[in-house]
Amino acid sequence: MSKPFVDIRHAAKKFGELEVLHDISMQIGKGEIVAIIGPSGSGKSTLLRAINDLDPLSSGEVWLEDMQVNKALPPRQYEKHINQVRQDIGMVFQHFNLFPHLTVRGNITLAPKMLKGISDAEANALAEEQLKRVGLLERIDYYPSQLSGGQKQRVAIARALAMKPKVMLFDEATSALDPELVEEVNQVMKQLAEEHMTMIIVTHEMGFAESVCDRVVFMDGGYVVEEGPPEVLFRNPSHERTRNFLRKHLQGQS
Amino acid sequence: MDFDLILRVYPFFLEAAWVTIQLSVYSIALGLACGALGAAARLSRSKPARAAGAVYVSVIRGTPALIQLFILYFGGPQIGIQLDAFEAGVIGLGVNIGAYMTETMRGAIIAVDKGQGEAARTLGMSRAQAMRKVILPQAARLMIRPLGVNINAQIKGTALVAAISVVELTYTAQRYIGSTYKPFEMFFLAGVIYLVIIYATGLGISYLDRKAALR
Ligand SMILES: Nc1ncnc2c1ncn2[C@@H]1O[C@H](COP(=O)(O)OP(=O)(O)OP(=O)(O)O)[C@@H](O)[C@H]1O
Ligand SMILES: [Mg+2]
């Protein structure tokens, strides 16, 4: 692999006495799409949230291109630094976290207007462009409460994309959705994959991971147990724990 | 019941009601300001600010409002604070209700889903920006009803300042009892006027709450 785009070096995380991540290192190339799978409590979300410092690491480093995300700075400077870096890291949550007091347009334009100093007209054009991308332009003046779960998540993706991030993080973006709404969100993510967006996707949808991702990382108990291309990891895993997990999981699904 | 008497004295009671309304409005405005400051202090990242907020709330809520008024009005001159009765009433009641409003506002702010702040921060907003544009607008909706409860309590609480001789409704009722010897009629009349003020305020609060809920 060429120079890593996202570089996680010796990441460790403790919540009090509980060690949730043990010395995890992971490199993700530009345009690469990585799935993180693993049982509940294995530390997938914690790792993902360490990338934009939402859950700061106890030790270790996270780099995005040539910038250390979690670099040591005095608090005030760190605030400035991290707010800048986060503009480059889009994040999509399981429960969408749309702003309920704002319309779809307001949700998408709030941060760009506030942080990028663009005009209302530019912000509107931006919102329209991103909504077209997720196929929801006609919902621009709706409130989140007037949308289905799938539509909410697509708006959340559009909101993240409007910041023109360099990488997108997805934390179980479809787990809270009714089964029939999952596909429309997966479609949007597939489209982003085709546009070569760098993506790190925590998911429990093995089929989706297999069809979209370049690489799958299996985590258990705060360790990366095994990683590899989906066809290898899913068809021919080398670790017993991976096999166990996949067996249970595939049974659960069918 | 002596209705003739009521008809004769009610204009004076209406004048007194106007004082009650002024006391209420000013002290509630002061209370909202104290509440906002108190909530900001209690949610601050600075430890001294949090401690100051906590002391304010526990001291005010842990002592009778009447004692607070007495300290301010009768004790104030001893430490160089000279206030007339109305001023002392407004300040005493306002600072008092501010402690309750601190807790109301703080409660509404922390009741906003944690994911809201996270989403805002993830987009690159600072704490202050996330608070102003994402959390507070949602908290504001949540606090209308409970602040309404505080406001209701405060309007009734203005009766306390009769004890420092502010000529408001309760004081006026007491004064007319002295000359008419009709406590039932006088307190009844005062009660009805309180009821009207509180009922009207309640309608206003419900209206605001409904409007906020409509997005
Ligand atoms: N804020 C926190 N405080 C204490 N412990 C936490 C906190 N957040 C997570 N944990 C613990 O860290 C461990 C890893 O949690 P994490 O959410 O990263 O797992 P996950 O792999 O995302 O699980 P799931 O599939 O259920 O989302 C769990 O044991 C969890 O209880
Ligand atoms: Mg998780």
Short mmCIF file of C-alpha atoms and ligand atoms in Angstrom, two decimals:
data_model
loop_
_atom_site.label_atom_id
_atom_site.label_comp_id
_atom_site.label_asym_id
_atom_site.label_seq_id
_atom_site.Cartn_x
_atom_site.Cartn_y
_atom_site.Cartn_z
CA MET A 1 0.00 0.00 0.00
CA SER A 2 1.15 3.53 -0.71
CA LYS A 3 1.40 6.08 2.07
CA PRO A 4 -1.51 5.62 4.47
CA PHE A 5 -4.31 8.18 4.37
CA VAL A 6 -5.65 7.33 7.80
CA ASP A 7 -3.02 5.92 10.10
CA ILE A 8 -3.85 4.54 13.53
CA ARG A 9 -0.72 3.83 15.53
CA HIS A 10 -0.74 1.78 18.72
CA ALA A 11 -4.17 2.97 19.74
CA ALA A 12 -5.13 2.02 23.28
CA LYS A 13 -8.19 3.04 25.23
CA LYS A 14 -9.25 2.50 28.80
CA PHE A 15 -12.54 3.47 30.39
CA GLY A 16 -11.33 3.57 33.98
CA GLU A 17 -9.95 0.10 34.60
CA LEU A 18 -11.62 -1.40 31.56
CA GLU A 19 -9.26 -1.80 28.60
CA VAL A 20 -11.38 -1.45 25.52
CA LEU A 21 -8.70 -1.15 22.83
CA HIS A 22 -5.33 -2.89 23.06
CA ASP A 23 -2.52 -1.47 20.97
CA ILE A 24 -4.36 -1.31 17.67
CA SER A 25 -2.55 -0.24 14.53
CA MET A 26 -4.32 0.12 11.23
CA GLN A 27 -3.53 1.88 7.98
CA ILE A 28 -6.15 2.90 5.47
CA GLY A 29 -5.20 4.06 2.00
CA LYS A 30 -6.78 6.90 0.09
CA GLY A 31 -10.00 5.71 -1.50
CA GLU A 32 -9.94 2.49 0.45
CA ILE A 33 -13.10 1.12 1.99
CA VAL A 34 -12.66 -0.81 5.19
CA ALA A 35 -15.31 -2.66 7.15
CA ILE A 36 -14.91 -3.28 10.86
CA ILE A 37 -16.87 -6.22 12.17
CA GLY A 38 -16.98 -8.01 15.49
CA PRO A 39 -19.17 -8.94 18.40
CA SER A 40 -20.93 -6.38 20.58
CA GLY A 41 -18.56 -4.70 22.99
CA SER A 42 -15.47 -5.55 20.98
CA GLY A 43 -14.51 -1.88 20.67
CA LYS A 44 -15.58 -1.09 17.10
CA SER A 45 -17.38 2.13 17.97
CA THR A 46 -14.66 3.20 20.36
CA LEU A 47 -12.04 2.79 17.64
CA LEU A 48 -14.13 4.66 15.10
CA ARG A 49 -14.84 7.47 17.54
CA ALA A 50 -11.15 7.73 18.35
CA ILE A 51 -10.47 8.63 14.73
CA ASN A 52 -12.18 12.01 15.11
CA ASP A 53 -11.33 12.19 18.80
CA LEU A 54 -14.92 11.92 19.98
CA ASP A 55 -13.62 9.29 22.41
CA PRO A 56 -10.00 10.36 22.96
CA LEU A 57 -7.43 7.56 23.07
CA SER A 58 -5.57 6.77 26.27
CA SER A 59 -2.42 6.36 24.22
CA GLY A 60 -1.44 6.06 20.59
CA GLU A 61 -1.78 8.32 17.60
CA VAL A 62 -4.26 8.94 14.83
CA TRP A 63 -3.07 10.59 11.66
CA LEU A 64 -5.03 11.90 8.71
CA GLU A 65 -2.67 12.47 5.80
CA ASP A 66 0.14 14.59 7.27
CA MET A 67 -1.82 15.83 10.25
CA GLN A 68 -1.90 14.20 13.63
CA VAL A 69 -5.52 14.30 14.75
CA ASN A 70 -4.89 13.82 18.46
CA LYS A 71 -1.74 15.82 18.83
CA ALA A 72 -0.69 17.17 22.19
CA LEU A 73 -1.57 20.86 22.45
CA PRO A 74 -2.66 23.19 25.22
CA PRO A 75 -6.46 22.94 25.62
CA ARG A 76 -7.36 26.14 23.79
CA GLN A 77 -5.16 25.40 20.80
CA TYR A 78 -6.31 21.82 20.78
CA GLU A 79 -9.95 22.95 20.53
CA LYS A 80 -9.15 24.99 17.46
CA HIS A 81 -7.08 22.24 15.93
CA ILE A 82 -9.62 19.48 16.47
CA ASN A 83 -12.52 21.56 15.19
CA GLN A 84 -10.54 22.14 12.02
CA VAL A 85 -9.59 18.48 11.63
CA ARG A 86 -13.15 17.29 12.24
CA GLN A 87 -14.33 19.24 9.23
CA ASP A 88 -12.36 16.73 7.17
CA ILE A 89 -13.83 13.67 8.87
CA GLY A 90 -17.50 12.97 8.19
CA MET A 91 -19.35 10.79 10.61
CA VAL A 92 -22.67 8.99 10.37
CA PHE A 93 -24.34 7.61 13.47
CA GLN A 94 -26.63 4.69 14.10
CA HIS A 95 -29.40 7.00 15.29
CA PHE A 96 -28.86 9.67 12.60
CA ASN A 97 -28.64 12.54 15.09
CA LEU A 98 -30.31 14.98 12.74
CA PHE A 99 -31.11 18.34 14.33
CA PRO A 100 -34.88 18.12 14.90
CA HIS A 101 -35.41 21.88 15.15
CA LEU A 102 -34.04 22.50 11.66
CA THR A 103 -35.31 21.52 8.23
CA VAL A 104 -33.32 19.23 6.01
CA ARG A 105 -31.88 22.35 4.41
CA GLY A 106 -31.00 23.79 7.80
CA ASN A 107 -29.37 20.55 8.89
CA ILE A 108 -27.12 20.53 5.87
CA THR A 109 -26.26 24.23 5.68
CA LEU A 110 -25.72 24.96 9.38
CA ALA A 111 -22.12 23.84 9.70
CA PRO A 112 -20.88 25.01 6.27
CA LYS A 113 -22.36 28.46 6.82
CA MET A 114 -20.94 28.69 10.31
CA LEU A 115 -17.52 27.24 9.63
CA LYS A 116 -16.73 27.94 6.02
CA GLY A 117 -18.10 31.44 5.80
CA ILE A 118 -20.13 30.75 2.68
CA SER A 119 -23.13 32.82 1.66
CA ASP A 120 -26.74 31.68 1.97
CA ALA A 121 -26.94 31.20 -1.77
CA GLU A 122 -23.81 29.07 -1.85
CA ALA A 123 -25.03 27.08 1.14
CA ASN A 124 -28.35 26.44 -0.57
CA ALA A 125 -26.65 25.28 -3.72
CA LEU A 126 -24.49 23.02 -1.60
CA ALA A 127 -27.52 21.54 0.17
CA GLU A 128 -29.24 20.91 -3.14
CA GLU A 129 -26.16 19.29 -4.61
CA GLN A 130 -25.72 16.94 -1.65
CA LEU A 131 -29.41 16.08 -1.50
CA LYS A 132 -29.38 15.18 -5.18
CA ARG A 133 -26.52 12.85 -4.41
CA VAL A 134 -28.64 10.97 -1.88
CA GLY A 135 -31.82 11.30 -3.96
CA LEU A 136 -33.80 13.50 -1.58
CA LEU A 137 -33.87 16.90 -3.20
CA GLU A 138 -37.66 17.06 -2.98
CA ARG A 139 -37.47 16.75 0.81
CA ILE A 140 -35.31 19.84 1.28
CA ASP A 141 -37.90 21.79 3.27
CA TYR A 142 -39.11 18.90 5.42
CA TYR A 143 -38.31 18.49 9.07
CA PRO A 144 -36.55 15.32 10.21
CA SER A 145 -39.69 14.15 12.01
CA GLN A 146 -41.44 14.05 8.64
CA LEU A 147 -38.95 11.60 7.14
CA SER A 148 -38.63 7.82 7.27
CA GLY A 149 -35.61 6.29 8.98
CA GLY A 150 -33.92 5.57 5.68
CA GLN A 151 -34.49 9.12 4.50
CA LYS A 152 -33.15 10.50 7.77
CA GLN A 153 -29.97 8.54 7.40
CA ARG A 154 -29.55 9.69 3.81
CA VAL A 155 -29.95 13.29 4.96
CA ALA A 156 -27.39 12.64 7.69
CA ILE A 157 -25.00 11.39 5.02
CA ALA A 158 -25.68 14.48 2.90
CA ARG A 159 -25.04 16.68 5.92
CA ALA A 160 -21.66 15.04 6.48
CA LEU A 161 -20.78 15.23 2.78
CA ALA A 162 -21.56 18.95 2.66
CA MET A 163 -18.40 19.57 4.68
CA LYS A 164 -16.45 17.92 1.82
CA PRO A 165 -14.74 15.47 4.13
CA LYS A 166 -11.68 13.48 3.17
CA VAL A 167 -12.91 10.39 4.93
CA MET A 168 -16.30 9.13 6.08
CA LEU A 169 -16.91 7.10 9.21
CA PHE A 170 -20.07 5.01 9.52
CA ASP A 171 -21.08 3.50 12.86
CA GLU A 172 -23.75 0.91 12.14
CA ALA A 173 -25.53 3.30 9.84
CA THR A 174 -28.31 0.83 9.06
CA SER A 175 -28.77 -1.01 12.38
CA ALA A 176 -31.59 1.19 13.59
CA LEU A 177 -33.55 0.87 10.34
CA ASP A 178 -36.46 -1.36 9.46
CA PRO A 179 -35.18 -4.08 7.13
CA GLU A 180 -36.97 -2.68 4.10
CA LEU A 181 -35.22 0.68 4.53
CA VAL A 182 -31.69 -0.67 4.73
CA GLU A 183 -31.19 -0.99 1.02
CA GLU A 184 -31.68 2.69 0.16
CA VAL A 185 -28.94 3.67 2.60
CA ASN A 186 -26.66 0.91 1.36
CA GLN A 187 -27.20 2.21 -2.17
CA VAL A 188 -25.96 5.64 -1.16
CA MET A 189 -22.90 4.13 0.48
CA LYS A 190 -22.21 2.02 -2.59
CA GLN A 191 -22.38 5.10 -4.73
CA LEU A 192 -19.85 6.82 -2.47
CA ALA A 193 -17.66 3.76 -2.86
CA GLU A 194 -17.84 4.13 -6.62
CA GLU A 195 -16.78 7.75 -6.23
CA HIS A 196 -13.73 6.49 -4.30
CA MET A 197 -14.59 8.11 -1.02
CA THR A 198 -12.35 6.79 1.72
CA MET A 199 -14.67 5.03 4.15
CA ILE A 200 -14.44 3.18 7.42
CA ILE A 201 -17.62 1.27 8.04
CA VAL A 202 -18.58 -0.43 11.28
CA THR A 203 -21.29 -2.88 10.30
CA HIS A 204 -22.89 -6.16 11.10
CA GLU A 205 -24.12 -6.64 7.58
CA MET A 206 -21.70 -9.18 6.21
CA GLY A 207 -23.24 -9.22 2.74
CA PHE A 208 -22.82 -5.49 2.39
CA ALA A 209 -19.26 -5.59 3.73
CA GLU A 210 -18.39 -8.33 1.28
CA SER A 211 -19.80 -6.58 -1.75
CA VAL A 212 -18.55 -3.06 -1.06
CA CYS A 213 -15.39 -3.17 1.03
CA ASP A 214 -11.79 -3.65 -0.02
CA ARG A 215 -10.80 -4.98 3.35
CA VAL A 216 -12.51 -6.37 6.42
CA VAL A 217 -11.16 -6.07 9.93
CA PHE A 218 -12.43 -8.47 12.56
CA MET A 219 -12.21 -7.19 16.14
CA ASP A 220 -12.81 -9.08 19.34
CA GLY A 221 -12.21 -8.04 22.93
CA GLY A 222 -10.41 -4.87 21.93
CA TYR A 223 -7.95 -6.63 19.61
CA VAL A 224 -7.78 -6.82 15.85
CA VAL A 225 -7.93 -10.58 15.50
CA GLU A 226 -7.67 -10.79 11.77
CA GLU A 227 -7.98 -8.66 8.68
CA GLY A 228 -7.95 -9.24 4.96
CA PRO A 229 -9.87 -8.94 1.72
CA PRO A 230 -13.53 -9.90 2.18
CA GLU A 231 -13.33 -13.04 0.09
CA VAL A 232 -10.55 -14.36 2.33
CA LEU A 233 -11.90 -13.20 5.65
CA PHE A 234 -15.42 -14.39 5.01
CA ARG A 235 -14.66 -17.57 3.04
CA ASN A 236 -11.45 -18.70 4.58
CA PRO A 237 -10.70 -17.05 7.92
CA SER A 238 -7.56 -18.25 9.63
CA HIS A 239 -8.60 -17.71 13.26
CA GLU A 240 -10.94 -19.81 15.29
CA ARG A 241 -12.54 -16.70 16.83
CA THR A 242 -13.33 -15.29 13.42
CA ARG A 243 -14.87 -18.57 12.33
CA ASN A 244 -16.98 -18.74 15.48
CA PHE A 245 -18.19 -15.21 15.07
CA LEU A 246 -19.08 -15.67 11.41
CA ARG A 247 -20.82 -18.95 12.08
CA LYS A 248 -22.98 -17.45 14.82
CA HIS A 249 -23.63 -14.34 12.88
CA LEU A 250 -24.59 -16.00 9.64
CA GLN A 251 -26.88 -18.36 11.52
CA GLY A 252 -28.50 -15.42 13.25
CA GLN A 253 -29.13 -13.74 9.94
CA SER A 254 -30.69 -16.59 8.02
CA MET B 1 -70.66 37.94 51.76
CA ASP B 2 -70.66 41.71 51.58
CA PHE B 3 -70.71 42.44 47.83
CA ASP B 4 -71.25 46.15 48.29
CA LEU B 5 -68.03 46.34 50.20
CA ILE B 6 -66.21 44.41 47.49
CA LEU B 7 -67.58 46.76 44.83
CA ARG B 8 -66.42 49.74 46.85
CA VAL B 9 -62.86 48.59 47.48
CA TYR B 10 -62.02 46.65 44.34
CA PRO B 11 -60.48 49.63 42.46
CA PHE B 12 -57.85 49.88 45.20
CA PHE B 13 -57.20 46.17 44.88
CA LEU B 14 -56.71 46.54 41.15
CA GLU B 15 -54.11 49.21 41.80
CA ALA B 16 -52.39 46.84 44.19
CA ALA B 17 -52.65 44.06 41.61
CA TRP B 18 -50.70 46.26 39.24
CA VAL B 19 -47.90 46.36 41.83
CA THR B 20 -48.08 42.58 42.12
CA ILE B 21 -47.80 42.28 38.35
CA GLN B 22 -44.81 44.61 38.26
CA LEU B 23 -43.14 42.70 41.08
CA SER B 24 -43.79 39.48 39.19
CA VAL B 25 -42.52 40.71 35.85
CA TYR B 26 -39.35 42.29 37.19
CA SER B 27 -38.49 39.47 39.54
CA ILE B 28 -39.19 36.83 36.89
CA ALA B 29 -36.96 38.71 34.43
CA LEU B 30 -34.23 38.86 37.05
CA GLY B 31 -34.85 35.21 37.88
CA LEU B 32 -34.47 34.19 34.23
CA ALA B 33 -31.16 36.07 34.07
CA CYS B 34 -29.94 34.47 37.31
CA GLY B 35 -31.16 31.09 36.05
CA ALA B 36 -29.27 31.42 32.77
CA LEU B 37 -26.11 32.46 34.59
CA GLY B 38 -26.56 29.77 37.20
CA ALA B 39 -27.13 27.05 34.60
CA ALA B 40 -24.10 28.22 32.62
CA ALA B 41 -22.03 28.08 35.81
CA ARG B 42 -23.29 24.66 36.81
CA LEU B 43 -22.54 23.24 33.35
CA SER B 44 -19.23 25.05 32.98
CA ARG B 45 -15.93 23.26 32.51
CA SER B 46 -14.44 25.48 35.20
CA LYS B 47 -14.54 23.91 38.63
CA PRO B 48 -14.85 27.19 40.59
CA ALA B 49 -17.78 28.22 38.38
CA ARG B 50 -19.50 24.90 38.98
CA ALA B 51 -18.92 25.22 42.71
CA ALA B 52 -20.29 28.77 42.76
CA GLY B 53 -23.40 27.64 40.91
CA ALA B 54 -23.92 24.74 43.30
CA VAL B 55 -23.55 26.98 46.36
CA TYR B 56 -26.02 29.49 44.96
CA VAL B 57 -28.62 26.82 44.32
CA SER B 58 -28.26 25.01 47.62
CA VAL B 59 -28.14 28.13 49.80
CA ILE B 60 -31.18 29.72 48.16
CA ARG B 61 -33.21 26.53 48.04
CA GLY B 62 -32.14 25.57 51.53
CA THR B 63 -33.46 28.68 53.30
CA PRO B 64 -36.93 30.25 53.48
CA ALA B 65 -37.53 32.99 50.93
CA LEU B 66 -38.93 35.12 53.75
CA ILE B 67 -35.63 34.97 55.61
CA GLN B 68 -33.81 35.94 52.42
CA LEU B 69 -36.10 38.94 52.02
CA PHE B 70 -35.61 39.97 55.65
CA ILE B 71 -31.84 39.69 55.39
CA LEU B 72 -31.86 41.85 52.28
CA TYR B 73 -34.35 44.47 53.46
CA PHE B 74 -33.75 44.70 57.20
CA GLY B 75 -30.17 43.42 57.30
CA GLY B 76 -29.01 45.14 54.12
CA PRO B 77 -28.50 48.64 55.59
CA GLN B 78 -26.13 47.14 58.19
CA ILE B 79 -23.78 46.08 55.38
CA GLY B 80 -24.34 49.15 53.26
CA ILE B 81 -27.18 47.96 51.01
CA GLN B 82 -29.98 50.55 51.03
CA LEU B 83 -33.04 49.44 49.09
CA ASP B 84 -36.63 50.56 49.22
CA ALA B 85 -39.16 47.84 49.89
CA PHE B 86 -40.13 47.37 46.24
CA GLU B 87 -36.51 47.08 45.11
CA ALA B 88 -35.71 44.64 47.88
CA GLY B 89 -38.80 42.65 46.89
CA VAL B 90 -37.80 42.43 43.24
CA ILE B 91 -34.19 41.55 43.98
CA GLY B 92 -34.95 39.13 46.78
CA LEU B 93 -37.66 37.29 44.87
CA GLY B 94 -35.69 37.35 41.60
CA VAL B 95 -32.54 35.90 43.11
CA ASN B 96 -34.66 33.33 44.90
CA ILE B 97 -36.58 32.07 41.88
CA GLY B 98 -33.33 32.22 39.88
CA ALA B 99 -32.01 29.27 41.87
CA TYR B 100 -35.03 27.17 40.91
CA MET B 101 -34.78 28.35 37.32
CA THR B 102 -31.08 27.41 37.31
CA GLU B 103 -32.09 23.83 37.95
CA THR B 104 -34.91 23.97 35.42
CA MET B 105 -32.64 25.25 32.68
CA ARG B 106 -29.80 22.92 33.54
CA GLY B 107 -32.23 20.00 33.49
CA ALA B 108 -33.54 20.95 30.06
CA ILE B 109 -30.05 21.34 28.63
CA ILE B 110 -28.85 17.96 29.86
CA ALA B 111 -32.09 16.38 28.67
CA VAL B 112 -31.15 17.11 25.06
CA ASP B 113 -29.89 13.91 23.48
CA LYS B 114 -26.12 13.58 23.78
CA GLY B 115 -25.97 12.60 20.13
CA GLN B 116 -27.00 16.13 19.15
CA GLY B 117 -23.88 17.69 20.59
CA GLU B 118 -21.76 14.88 19.17
CA ALA B 119 -23.15 15.37 15.69
CA ALA B 120 -22.47 19.10 15.90
CA ARG B 121 -18.94 18.61 17.19
CA THR B 122 -18.28 16.01 14.52
CA LEU B 123 -19.08 18.57 11.86
CA GLY B 124 -16.40 20.81 13.35
CA MET B 125 -18.43 23.14 15.55
CA SER B 126 -16.90 24.41 18.77
CA ARG B 127 -18.57 23.70 22.09
CA ALA B 128 -20.04 27.18 22.13
CA GLN B 129 -21.34 26.93 18.57
CA ALA B 130 -22.91 23.54 19.24
CA MET B 131 -24.50 24.89 22.40
CA ARG B 132 -25.91 27.98 20.72
CA LYS B 133 -27.17 26.54 17.47
CA VAL B 134 -28.01 22.94 18.29
CA ILE B 135 -28.49 22.30 21.99
CA LEU B 136 -30.04 25.51 23.33
CA PRO B 137 -32.81 25.75 20.71
CA GLN B 138 -33.88 22.23 21.66
CA ALA B 139 -33.46 22.85 25.39
CA ALA B 140 -35.52 26.03 25.09
CA ARG B 141 -38.51 24.00 23.97
CA LEU B 142 -38.06 21.58 26.82
CA MET B 143 -37.86 24.30 29.45
CA ILE B 144 -41.02 26.26 28.64
CA ARG B 145 -43.37 24.12 30.75
CA PRO B 146 -41.12 23.70 33.81
CA LEU B 147 -40.26 27.41 33.72
CA GLY B 148 -44.00 27.97 33.67
CA VAL B 149 -44.18 26.10 36.95
CA ASN B 150 -41.45 28.35 38.39
CA ILE B 151 -43.28 31.43 37.13
CA ASN B 152 -46.54 30.30 38.67
CA ALA B 153 -44.77 29.79 41.99
CA GLN B 154 -43.18 33.20 41.73
CA ILE B 155 -46.43 35.06 41.14
CA LYS B 156 -47.86 33.49 44.27
CA GLY B 157 -44.55 34.10 46.00
CA THR B 158 -44.90 37.86 45.56
CA ALA B 159 -47.35 37.75 48.47
CA LEU B 160 -44.31 37.37 50.73
CA VAL B 161 -43.25 40.95 50.22
CA ALA B 162 -46.30 42.07 52.16
CA ALA B 163 -44.04 41.22 55.09
CA ILE B 164 -41.69 44.05 54.14
CA SER B 165 -44.64 46.43 53.55
CA VAL B 166 -44.70 46.55 49.77
CA VAL B 167 -48.21 47.72 48.96
CA GLU B 168 -49.18 44.81 46.73
CA LEU B 169 -52.29 42.64 46.77
CA THR B 170 -51.80 40.71 49.97
CA TYR B 171 -50.64 43.76 51.92
CA THR B 172 -53.61 45.74 50.61
CA ALA B 173 -56.02 43.00 51.67
CA GLN B 174 -54.54 43.04 55.16
CA ARG B 175 -54.76 46.81 55.33
CA TYR B 176 -58.44 46.87 54.38
CA ILE B 177 -59.20 44.21 56.96
CA GLY B 178 -57.89 46.65 59.56
CA SER B 179 -60.56 49.19 58.61
CA THR B 180 -63.44 46.92 57.52
CA TYR B 181 -63.11 43.87 59.81
CA LYS B 182 -64.13 41.69 56.87
CA PRO B 183 -61.21 39.29 56.35
CA PHE B 184 -63.27 36.81 54.32
CA GLU B 185 -64.27 39.35 51.68
CA MET B 186 -60.85 40.98 51.52
CA PHE B 187 -58.86 37.78 51.15
CA PHE B 188 -61.46 36.37 48.80
CA LEU B 189 -61.12 39.40 46.54
CA ALA B 190 -57.34 39.20 46.61
CA GLY B 191 -57.50 35.47 45.87
CA VAL B 192 -59.73 36.00 42.86
CA ILE B 193 -57.34 38.57 41.43
CA TYR B 194 -54.35 36.23 41.95
CA LEU B 195 -56.31 33.50 40.22
CA VAL B 196 -56.98 35.69 37.19
CA ILE B 197 -53.34 36.73 36.89
CA ILE B 198 -52.11 33.16 37.23
CA TYR B 199 -54.71 31.77 34.87
CA ALA B 200 -53.83 34.31 32.19
CA THR B 201 -50.13 33.60 32.62
CA GLY B 202 -50.82 29.88 32.34
CA LEU B 203 -52.63 30.43 29.05
CA GLY B 204 -49.63 32.39 27.79
CA ILE B 205 -47.24 29.61 28.76
CA SER B 206 -49.40 26.95 27.10
CA TYR B 207 -49.53 29.04 23.97
CA LEU B 208 -45.74 29.38 23.85
CA ASP B 209 -45.34 25.68 24.50
CA ARG B 210 -47.73 24.75 21.70
CA LYS B 211 -46.05 27.14 19.31
CA ALA B 212 -42.61 25.74 20.11
CA ALA B 213 -43.86 22.19 19.65
CA LEU B 214 -45.07 23.02 16.14
CA ARG B 215 -41.37 23.37 15.18
N1 LIG C 1 -18.26 5.86 27.77
C1 LIG C 1 -17.96 4.62 28.18
N2 LIG C 1 -17.65 4.38 29.47
C2 LIG C 1 -17.33 3.15 29.91
N3 LIG C 1 -17.27 2.08 29.12
C3 LIG C 1 -17.55 2.23 27.82
C4 LIG C 1 -17.92 3.52 27.28
N4 LIG C 1 -18.13 3.37 25.96
C5 LIG C 1 -17.93 2.07 25.69
N5 LIG C 1 -17.60 1.38 26.80
C6 LIG C 1 -17.27 -0.05 26.88
O1 LIG C 1 -16.25 -0.31 25.94
C7 LIG C 1 -16.46 -1.57 25.33
C8 LIG C 1 -16.46 -1.39 23.82
O2 LIG C 1 -17.59 -0.64 23.45
P1 LIG C 1 -17.93 -0.26 21.96
O3 LIG C 1 -19.12 0.57 21.99
O4 LIG C 1 -16.71 0.30 21.31
O5 LIG C 1 -18.25 -1.69 21.35
P2 LIG C 1 -18.85 -2.03 19.93
O6 LIG C 1 -17.93 -3.03 19.34
O7 LIG C 1 -19.12 -0.80 19.16
O8 LIG C 1 -20.20 -2.76 20.33
P3 LIG C 1 -21.64 -2.72 19.60
O9 LIG C 1 -21.57 -3.69 18.46
O10 LIG C 1 -22.57 -3.18 20.67
O11 LIG C 1 -21.89 -1.32 19.17
C9 LIG C 1 -17.73 -2.14 25.89
O12 LIG C 1 -17.39 -3.03 26.90
C10 LIG C 1 -18.42 -0.93 26.46
O13 LIG C 1 -19.22 -1.29 27.56
MG MG C 2 -20.87 0.17 18.53
#
